[in-house]
Amino acid sequence: MERNKEKQSQSKSKGKKQTRQTREQRRQLEMILVGILILIVIIVIAVLVIHRRTYHNYSVLSSSKNENVQAYGFVQFEDEILKYGTDGVSLVNQKEETVWSEDFQMTNPTVDVCENMAVVADKDATSLYILSKEKVVGTVQTSKPILKARVARTGVVAAILQDNDKTWVDFYAKDGSLIAENQTRIDSPGYPVDIAVSPNGKIIMVSYLYVEDAQTTSYVAFYNFGDSGQSEIDNIVSGYTYKDVIVPQTIYLKDGSALAFRDNGFSVYQGENIPKEKKNVEMTSEIVSTFYNDNYAGVVFKDKDNNKNYVMRVYSLNGKMKFEKKFNIEYTQIKISNEMIIMNNDTQVCMIDLNGNKKFDGNFGEGTIQGIFRIASNRYMVVSETGIKTIKLK
């Protein structure tokens, strides 16, 4: 009996000890979980603060020396910058170094970029250069003066050429050889206002303007130079008419969707071979500026309520408005550069991310601004009258 009592006592003691250990382990686990939860909350708060933080100053990380920029234009060319002027074109890397250059003589050079390809055309003259990230890959001497030229990522180029009361829509291969040409007239199908070429180089999108019964009318035509367009008249596989509307801007996006900005909204077209209008967004306010990237279309119009000077709206390509934001800056340029909306005038800069958060609002004290390009999450390349600088917001 005494042995049984002793065993029972030892068993109770052992059970109490295990219970105490279990409680201690539970408390330790709870403390660990609370600590992890607190850490997660701190991280979330920090991310939100950083995400919503507005910068007002910057530091200069590096700058080019003796760089003459006032006679040149600059466009973003993937992660580098294309510098062009009347005497040639060059590629500038993020260290403000010239990677390569090509000399030529142009009177009024203009540039279009599609991913890793670009075209430099002499507006109102007859020469154009087709470029890759490494070098010039083709040159063209057109038969008529160039109004506009656009390039695809395959290197093919579409151009509108002027010929008195007639115009031509010409199509060139990457090496500069002529693929096709179409003559247009002011009365049929109209005067070509803008042009775009699909990334795969098969479809040309043209916005025409004509007057019918004293009414201004726009016609957006899609020319397919692949198999689908061979049996169609003038290779036109689809077209859309907009009465009492002007369509001043046409764009092809990276995924093959097309975007047309009208003076009363915008349309999105989809279809690899026969583009169809999938979304039509209409607006009653007068549009004063447009901007876009491969996922969003943006418009700016005057603020009717006069609380601010302007209202910005950004839409996804399904037509849904992502955000609306009012602002006052009297900008001269607006664009999306690497997922950041950048507005500027000669000295003032405002940056807004694609969630509508203002990321920078301040003045640039390095001379008149010619262009700003985002090259990393918090780094920008700024071209001003004093040269090219890489800056960091702070």
Tab-separated table of C-alpha atoms in Angstrom:
chain	number	residue	atom	x	y	z
A	1	MET	CA	0.000	0.000	0.000
A	2	GLU	CA	2.774	2.419	0.923
A	3	ARG	CA	4.534	1.687	-2.364
A	4	ASN	CA	1.312	2.419	-4.272
A	5	LYS	CA	0.868	5.697	-2.397
A	6	GLU	CA	4.481	6.613	-3.195
A	7	LYS	CA	3.932	5.865	-6.889
A	8	GLN	CA	0.742	7.918	-6.947
A	9	SER	CA	2.556	10.837	-5.282
A	10	GLN	CA	5.397	10.655	-7.784
A	11	SER	CA	2.879	10.492	-10.666
A	12	LYS	CA	1.014	13.574	-9.364
A	13	SER	CA	4.289	15.450	-8.953
A	14	LYS	CA	5.375	14.522	-12.445
A	15	GLY	CA	1.980	15.582	-13.864
A	16	LYS	CA	2.178	18.977	-12.123
A	17	LYS	CA	5.691	19.464	-13.479
A	18	GLN	CA	4.568	18.614	-17.027
A	19	THR	CA	1.604	20.986	-16.658
A	20	ARG	CA	3.930	23.780	-15.523
A	21	GLN	CA	6.254	23.068	-18.488
A	22	THR	CA	3.313	23.057	-20.894
A	23	ARG	CA	2.073	26.404	-19.523
A	24	GLU	CA	5.564	27.844	-19.766
A	25	GLN	CA	5.943	26.647	-23.333
A	26	ARG	CA	2.535	28.070	-24.165
A	27	ARG	CA	3.460	31.433	-22.652
A	28	GLN	CA	6.735	31.454	-24.588
A	29	LEU	CA	4.902	30.602	-27.808
A	30	GLU	CA	2.342	33.343	-27.149
A	31	MET	CA	5.141	35.854	-26.524
A	32	ILE	CA	6.842	34.801	-29.766
A	33	LEU	CA	3.573	35.126	-31.689
A	34	VAL	CA	2.882	38.553	-30.148
A	35	GLY	CA	6.411	39.617	-31.054
A	36	ILE	CA	5.972	38.432	-34.630
A	37	LEU	CA	2.613	40.223	-34.840
A	38	ILE	CA	4.144	43.464	-33.527
A	39	LEU	CA	6.990	43.139	-36.049
A	40	ILE	CA	4.524	42.616	-38.900
A	41	VAL	CA	2.519	45.678	-37.804
A	42	ILE	CA	5.716	47.761	-37.656
A	43	ILE	CA	6.762	46.582	-41.123
A	44	VAL	CA	3.296	47.305	-42.575
A	45	ILE	CA	3.256	50.786	-41.020
A	46	ALA	CA	6.781	51.460	-42.308
A	47	VAL	CA	5.837	50.321	-45.812
A	48	LEU	CA	2.711	52.502	-45.767
A	49	VAL	CA	4.688	55.516	-44.542
A	50	ILE	CA	7.335	55.029	-47.219
A	51	HIS	CA	4.675	54.353	-49.845
A	52	ARG	CA	2.765	57.522	-49.024
A	53	ARG	CA	5.751	59.713	-48.271
A	54	THR	CA	6.154	62.832	-50.388
A	55	TYR	CA	9.716	63.976	-51.082
A	56	HIS	CA	10.581	67.647	-51.510
A	57	ASN	CA	14.348	67.524	-52.003
A	58	TYR	CA	16.960	65.518	-53.858
A	59	SER	CA	20.675	64.830	-53.896
A	60	VAL	CA	22.864	64.695	-57.000
A	61	LEU	CA	24.569	61.305	-57.257
A	62	SER	CA	26.538	62.020	-60.430
A	63	SER	CA	26.628	64.446	-63.341
A	64	SER	CA	28.142	64.731	-66.789
A	65	LYS	CA	30.845	67.291	-67.437
A	66	ASN	CA	30.808	69.769	-70.296
A	67	GLU	CA	27.708	68.117	-71.741
A	68	ASN	CA	25.986	70.288	-74.371
A	69	VAL	CA	22.310	69.359	-74.111
A	70	GLN	CA	20.401	72.442	-75.219
A	71	ALA	CA	20.563	71.577	-78.917
A	72	TYR	CA	19.323	68.017	-78.388
A	73	GLY	CA	16.231	66.025	-77.564
A	74	PHE	CA	16.162	63.058	-75.174
A	75	VAL	CA	13.891	60.000	-74.943
A	76	GLN	CA	13.979	56.961	-72.686
A	77	PHE	CA	15.283	53.867	-74.477
A	78	GLU	CA	14.529	50.998	-72.062
A	79	ASP	CA	17.033	51.555	-69.186
A	80	GLU	CA	19.110	54.099	-71.110
A	81	ILE	CA	18.605	57.446	-72.866
A	82	LEU	CA	18.633	58.223	-76.581
A	83	LYS	CA	20.081	61.646	-77.366
A	84	TYR	CA	19.306	63.080	-80.802
A	85	GLY	CA	19.850	66.310	-82.695
A	86	THR	CA	20.422	67.794	-86.136
A	87	ASP	CA	23.982	66.417	-86.251
A	88	GLY	CA	23.384	62.830	-85.083
A	89	VAL	CA	22.153	60.399	-82.461
A	90	SER	CA	23.831	58.698	-79.495
A	91	LEU	CA	23.016	56.291	-76.680
A	92	VAL	CA	23.684	57.482	-73.112
A	93	ASN	CA	23.855	54.984	-70.229
A	94	GLN	CA	22.955	55.523	-66.557
A	95	LYS	CA	26.492	56.732	-65.816
A	96	GLU	CA	25.949	59.595	-68.291
A	97	GLU	CA	28.456	57.932	-70.639
A	98	THR	CA	28.048	57.773	-74.419
A	99	VAL	CA	27.793	54.106	-75.450
A	100	TRP	CA	27.797	54.774	-79.205
A	101	SER	CA	26.982	57.583	-81.626
A	102	GLU	CA	26.011	58.019	-85.281
A	103	ASP	CA	26.531	61.231	-87.238
A	104	PHE	CA	24.031	62.582	-89.770
A	105	GLN	CA	22.529	65.865	-90.907
A	106	MET	CA	18.837	66.531	-90.294
A	107	THR	CA	16.785	69.706	-90.126
A	108	ASN	CA	13.963	68.577	-87.820
A	109	PRO	CA	14.690	65.167	-86.220
A	110	THR	CA	11.904	63.296	-84.410
A	111	VAL	CA	12.127	59.962	-82.566
A	112	ASP	CA	9.870	57.001	-81.859
A	113	VAL	CA	10.827	54.092	-79.568
A	114	CYS	CA	9.376	50.577	-79.202
A	115	GLU	CA	11.151	48.510	-76.561
A	116	ASN	CA	14.668	47.858	-77.948
A	117	MET	CA	14.167	49.537	-81.334
A	118	ALA	CA	13.944	53.186	-82.372
A	119	VAL	CA	13.565	55.303	-85.489
A	120	VAL	CA	14.919	58.828	-86.043
A	121	ALA	CA	13.128	60.627	-88.890
A	122	ASP	CA	13.745	64.044	-90.449
A	123	LYS	CA	10.288	65.612	-90.428
A	124	ASP	CA	9.395	67.392	-93.693
A	125	ALA	CA	12.489	65.822	-95.282
A	126	THR	CA	13.265	62.340	-96.624
A	127	SER	CA	15.743	60.506	-94.380
A	128	LEU	CA	15.208	58.136	-91.468
A	129	TYR	CA	17.472	55.883	-89.401
A	130	ILE	CA	16.401	52.599	-87.792
A	131	LEU	CA	18.265	51.841	-84.530
A	132	SER	CA	18.719	48.975	-82.111
A	133	LYS	CA	20.250	49.304	-78.635
A	134	GLU	CA	23.628	48.421	-80.195
A	135	LYS	CA	23.776	50.378	-83.471
A	136	VAL	CA	22.069	51.755	-86.570
A	137	VAL	CA	20.578	48.766	-88.423
A	138	GLY	CA	18.965	50.437	-91.434
A	139	THR	CA	18.579	53.731	-93.301
A	140	VAL	CA	15.843	54.949	-95.651
A	141	GLN	CA	15.594	57.734	-98.202
A	142	THR	CA	11.859	58.175	-98.709
A	143	SER	CA	10.329	59.295	-101.991
A	144	LYS	CA	8.291	62.055	-100.328
A	145	PRO	CA	8.696	64.286	-97.236
A	146	ILE	CA	8.054	62.509	-93.897
A	147	LEU	CA	5.191	63.644	-91.673
A	148	LYS	CA	5.435	60.893	-89.026
A	149	ALA	CA	7.323	57.621	-88.511
A	150	ARG	CA	6.719	54.804	-86.029
A	151	VAL	CA	8.752	51.669	-85.275
A	152	ALA	CA	7.863	48.139	-84.062
A	153	ARG	CA	9.981	45.976	-81.778
A	154	THR	CA	10.810	43.877	-84.861
A	155	GLY	CA	12.421	46.941	-86.430
A	156	VAL	CA	9.862	47.554	-89.206
A	157	VAL	CA	8.815	51.181	-89.670
A	158	ALA	CA	5.530	52.767	-90.789
A	159	ALA	CA	5.630	56.323	-92.107
A	160	ILE	CA	3.180	58.930	-93.355
A	161	LEU	CA	4.553	60.801	-96.375
A	162	GLN	CA	3.223	64.079	-97.802
A	163	ASP	CA	2.565	64.526	-101.541
A	164	ASN	CA	0.604	67.755	-102.044
A	165	ASP	CA	-3.106	66.841	-101.809
A	166	LYS	CA	-2.217	63.154	-101.492
A	167	THR	CA	-0.465	61.270	-98.738
A	168	TRP	CA	1.225	57.879	-98.597
A	169	VAL	CA	1.382	55.293	-95.832
A	170	ASP	CA	4.634	53.413	-96.419
A	171	PHE	CA	5.948	50.333	-94.665
A	172	TYR	CA	9.693	49.558	-94.413
A	173	ALA	CA	11.618	46.481	-93.308
A	174	LYS	CA	14.284	46.590	-90.601
A	175	ASP	CA	17.032	47.008	-93.205
A	176	GLY	CA	15.207	49.951	-94.794
A	177	SER	CA	13.734	48.166	-97.833
A	178	LEU	CA	10.158	49.051	-98.850
A	179	ILE	CA	7.542	46.416	-97.925
A	180	ALA	CA	4.352	48.160	-99.048
A	181	GLU	CA	2.841	51.561	-99.773
A	182	ASN	CA	-0.710	52.882	-99.850
A	183	GLN	CA	-1.847	56.154	-101.355
A	184	THR	CA	-4.540	58.133	-99.544
A	185	ARG	CA	-6.440	61.297	-100.456
A	186	ILE	CA	-8.034	63.978	-98.329
A	187	ASP	CA	-11.476	62.892	-99.547
A	188	SER	CA	-10.827	59.137	-99.215
A	189	PRO	CA	-10.208	57.906	-96.596
A	190	GLY	CA	-9.095	61.333	-95.286
A	191	TYR	CA	-6.032	63.174	-94.030
A	192	PRO	CA	-3.794	60.955	-91.858
A	193	VAL	CA	-3.450	62.530	-88.407
A	194	ASP	CA	-1.462	59.859	-86.566
A	195	ILE	CA	-0.032	56.392	-87.103
A	196	ALA	CA	1.028	53.428	-84.974
A	197	VAL	CA	2.505	50.023	-85.762
A	198	SER	CA	1.902	46.796	-83.830
A	199	PRO	CA	4.833	45.350	-81.849
A	200	ASN	CA	5.040	42.325	-84.167
A	201	GLY	CA	5.198	44.627	-87.185
A	202	LYS	CA	2.164	43.199	-89.001
A	203	ILE	CA	-0.522	45.855	-88.436
A	204	ILE	CA	-0.510	49.600	-89.048
A	205	MET	CA	-3.103	51.734	-87.273
A	206	VAL	CA	-3.941	55.094	-88.888
A	207	SER	CA	-6.236	57.866	-87.698
A	208	TYR	CA	-7.794	59.797	-90.604
A	209	LEU	CA	-9.728	63.074	-90.519
A	210	TYR	CA	-12.237	64.181	-93.151
A	211	VAL	CA	-15.298	66.399	-93.532
A	212	GLU	CA	-18.618	64.869	-94.529
A	213	ASP	CA	-21.841	66.917	-94.785
A	214	ALA	CA	-20.086	69.816	-93.039
A	215	GLN	CA	-19.281	67.519	-90.096
A	216	THR	CA	-15.791	66.648	-88.929
A	217	THR	CA	-15.372	62.876	-88.890
A	218	SER	CA	-12.517	60.589	-87.850
A	219	TYR	CA	-11.822	57.125	-89.198
A	220	VAL	CA	-9.431	54.705	-87.445
A	221	ALA	CA	-8.207	52.057	-89.889
A	222	PHE	CA	-6.186	48.891	-89.270
A	223	TYR	CA	-3.993	47.642	-92.135
A	224	ASN	CA	-2.815	44.034	-91.826
A	225	PHE	CA	0.226	43.191	-93.955
A	226	GLY	CA	0.249	39.559	-92.817
A	227	ASP	CA	-1.814	36.694	-94.207
A	228	SER	CA	-5.109	38.020	-92.799
A	229	GLY	CA	-4.938	41.206	-94.850
A	230	GLN	CA	-3.944	39.814	-98.228
A	231	SER	CA	-7.528	39.314	-99.401
A	232	GLU	CA	-8.799	42.693	-98.101
A	233	ILE	CA	-8.999	45.929	-100.095
A	234	ASP	CA	-5.870	47.977	-99.335
A	235	ASN	CA	-5.137	45.418	-96.570
A	236	ILE	CA	-7.720	47.109	-94.283
A	237	VAL	CA	-9.098	44.426	-91.939
A	238	SER	CA	-11.154	46.701	-89.647
A	239	GLY	CA	-12.080	50.343	-89.238
A	240	TYR	CA	-14.097	52.581	-86.909
A	241	THR	CA	-15.821	55.890	-87.632
A	242	TYR	CA	-16.290	58.647	-85.031
A	243	LYS	CA	-18.529	61.540	-86.063
A	244	ASP	CA	-17.852	65.070	-84.842
A	245	VAL	CA	-14.688	63.797	-83.139
A	246	ILE	CA	-10.950	64.194	-83.719
A	247	VAL	CA	-8.542	61.312	-82.982
A	248	PRO	CA	-5.145	63.030	-82.634
A	249	GLN	CA	-3.160	60.157	-81.069
A	250	THR	CA	-2.852	56.435	-81.787
A	251	ILE	CA	-0.610	53.997	-79.888
A	252	TYR	CA	0.218	50.313	-79.992
A	253	LEU	CA	1.028	48.776	-76.624
A	254	LYS	CA	3.451	46.012	-75.685
A	255	ASP	CA	0.819	43.246	-75.468
A	256	GLY	CA	-0.583	44.060	-78.913
A	257	SER	CA	-3.533	46.134	-77.704
A	258	ALA	CA	-4.073	49.469	-79.457
A	259	LEU	CA	-5.093	52.764	-77.891
A	260	ALA	CA	-6.682	55.775	-79.586
A	261	PHE	CA	-7.101	59.052	-77.731
A	262	ARG	CA	-10.047	61.087	-78.973
A	263	ASP	CA	-10.915	64.655	-78.047
A	264	ASN	CA	-13.837	63.198	-76.068
A	265	GLY	CA	-12.194	60.116	-74.508
A	266	PHE	CA	-10.337	57.050	-75.667
A	267	SER	CA	-10.857	53.618	-77.209
A	268	VAL	CA	-9.013	50.332	-76.653
A	269	TYR	CA	-8.761	47.779	-79.477
A	270	GLN	CA	-7.708	44.143	-79.214
A	271	GLY	CA	-7.152	41.350	-81.703
A	272	GLU	CA	-3.924	39.947	-83.101
A	273	ASN	CA	-5.093	39.859	-86.734
A	274	ILE	CA	-8.373	41.805	-86.847
A	275	PRO	CA	-8.469	44.460	-84.101
A	276	LYS	CA	-11.869	45.117	-82.541
A	277	GLU	CA	-12.943	47.997	-80.301
A	278	LYS	CA	-13.256	46.445	-76.837
A	279	LYS	CA	-13.672	49.559	-74.702
A	280	ASN	CA	-14.921	53.072	-75.414
A	281	VAL	CA	-14.562	55.631	-72.610
A	282	GLU	CA	-16.289	58.961	-73.222
A	283	MET	CA	-15.792	62.240	-71.364
A	284	THR	CA	-17.653	65.531	-71.380
A	285	SER	CA	-14.744	67.722	-70.234
A	286	GLU	CA	-12.200	69.039	-72.725
A	287	ILE	CA	-9.006	66.994	-72.589
A	288	VAL	CA	-5.852	69.117	-72.404
A	289	SER	CA	-3.210	66.346	-72.084
A	290	THR	CA	-2.857	62.579	-72.404
A	291	PHE	CA	-0.292	60.081	-71.137
A	292	TYR	CA	-0.030	56.303	-71.021
A	293	ASN	CA	2.027	53.166	-70.513
A	294	ASP	CA	1.366	49.518	-71.383
A	295	ASN	CA	-1.279	49.143	-68.644
A	296	TYR	CA	-2.895	52.550	-68.125
A	297	ALA	CA	-4.320	55.500	-70.025
A	298	GLY	CA	-4.251	58.944	-68.418
A	299	VAL	CA	-5.993	62.212	-69.236
A	300	VAL	CA	-5.855	65.736	-67.821
A	301	PHE	CA	-8.613	68.323	-68.098
A	302	LYS	CA	-9.501	71.653	-66.497
A	303	ASP	CA	-11.086	71.559	-63.052
A	304	LYS	CA	-14.685	72.761	-63.383
A	305	ASP	CA	-14.973	73.321	-59.625
A	306	ASN	CA	-11.906	75.618	-59.674
A	307	ASN	CA	-10.545	74.138	-56.457
A	308	LYS	CA	-7.442	73.281	-58.422
A	309	ASN	CA	-6.322	74.144	-61.948
A	310	TYR	CA	-6.399	70.606	-63.325
A	311	VAL	CA	-7.884	67.151	-62.784
A	312	MET	CA	-5.972	63.981	-63.634
A	313	ARG	CA	-7.682	60.661	-64.267
A	314	VAL	CA	-5.921	57.343	-64.753
A	315	TYR	CA	-7.760	54.363	-66.253
A	316	SER	CA	-6.915	50.702	-66.648
A	317	LEU	CA	-7.317	49.387	-70.187
A	318	ASN	CA	-10.654	47.768	-69.268
A	319	GLY	CA	-12.022	51.298	-68.904
A	320	LYS	CA	-12.193	51.343	-65.103
A	321	MET	CA	-10.926	54.527	-63.460
A	322	LYS	CA	-8.054	53.753	-61.077
A	323	PHE	CA	-7.887	57.186	-59.463
A	324	GLU	CA	-8.653	60.877	-59.904
A	325	LYS	CA	-6.406	63.602	-58.551
A	326	LYS	CA	-6.524	67.403	-58.646
A	327	PHE	CA	-3.378	69.502	-58.910
A	328	ASN	CA	-2.121	73.021	-59.620
A	329	ILE	CA	1.274	72.722	-61.328
A	330	GLU	CA	1.418	74.552	-64.672
A	331	TYR	CA	3.271	71.746	-66.401
A	332	THR	CA	4.773	71.725	-69.890
A	333	GLN	CA	5.461	67.951	-69.996
A	334	ILE	CA	3.624	64.938	-68.616
A	335	LYS	CA	4.421	61.241	-69.095
A	336	ILE	CA	4.709	57.872	-67.357
A	337	SER	CA	8.316	56.785	-66.870
A	338	ASN	CA	8.833	53.332	-65.332
A	339	GLU	CA	5.497	53.323	-63.467
A	340	MET	CA	5.795	56.944	-62.293
A	341	ILE	CA	3.739	59.870	-63.605
A	342	ILE	CA	6.123	62.819	-64.022
A	343	MET	CA	4.981	66.399	-64.644
A	344	ASN	CA	7.313	69.363	-64.969
A	345	ASN	CA	7.801	72.863	-66.255
A	346	ASP	CA	11.156	74.665	-66.529
A	347	THR	CA	11.906	74.403	-62.804
A	348	GLN	CA	9.059	72.647	-60.955
A	349	VAL	CA	8.565	68.869	-60.779
A	350	CYS	CA	5.668	66.761	-59.502
A	351	MET	CA	5.688	62.945	-59.412
A	352	ILE	CA	2.647	60.754	-58.733
A	353	ASP	CA	2.689	56.959	-58.558
A	354	LEU	CA	0.074	54.810	-60.285
A	355	ASN	CA	-1.940	54.519	-57.070
A	356	GLY	CA	-2.411	58.290	-56.983
A	357	ASN	CA	0.152	59.011	-54.230
A	358	LYS	CA	2.261	62.125	-54.664
A	359	LYS	CA	5.913	61.064	-54.424
A	360	PHE	CA	7.738	64.326	-55.149
A	361	ASP	CA	6.791	67.985	-55.241
A	362	GLY	CA	9.563	70.525	-55.489
A	363	ASN	CA	11.805	72.732	-57.551
A	364	PHE	CA	14.874	71.700	-59.480
A	365	GLY	CA	17.724	74.139	-59.024
A	366	GLU	CA	20.011	72.948	-61.795
A	367	GLY	CA	18.713	75.070	-64.686
A	368	THR	CA	15.832	74.744	-67.154
A	369	ILE	CA	14.542	71.162	-67.263
A	370	GLN	CA	14.436	69.391	-70.624
A	371	GLY	CA	13.460	65.920	-69.446
A	372	ILE	CA	13.221	63.608	-66.424
A	373	PHE	CA	13.428	59.806	-66.612
A	374	ARG	CA	12.998	57.236	-63.842
A	375	ILE	CA	15.838	54.688	-63.936
A	376	ALA	CA	15.364	52.951	-60.539
A	377	SER	CA	12.926	52.971	-57.607
A	378	ASN	CA	14.224	56.243	-56.200
A	379	ARG	CA	16.711	57.391	-58.844
A	380	TYR	CA	16.089	59.650	-61.813
A	381	MET	CA	18.104	60.971	-64.717
A	382	VAL	CA	17.486	64.696	-65.225
A	383	VAL	CA	18.429	66.557	-68.398
A	384	SER	CA	18.705	70.319	-67.915
A	385	GLU	CA	20.496	73.221	-69.550
A	386	THR	CA	23.511	72.547	-67.314
A	387	GLY	CA	23.919	68.905	-68.359
A	388	ILE	CA	22.757	65.402	-67.413
A	389	LYS	CA	22.498	64.460	-63.739
A	390	THR	CA	21.467	61.361	-61.804
A	391	ILE	CA	19.544	62.294	-58.673
A	392	LYS	CA	18.048	60.556	-55.644
A	393	LEU	CA	14.916	61.836	-53.910
A	394	LYS	CA	15.162	62.617	-50.208
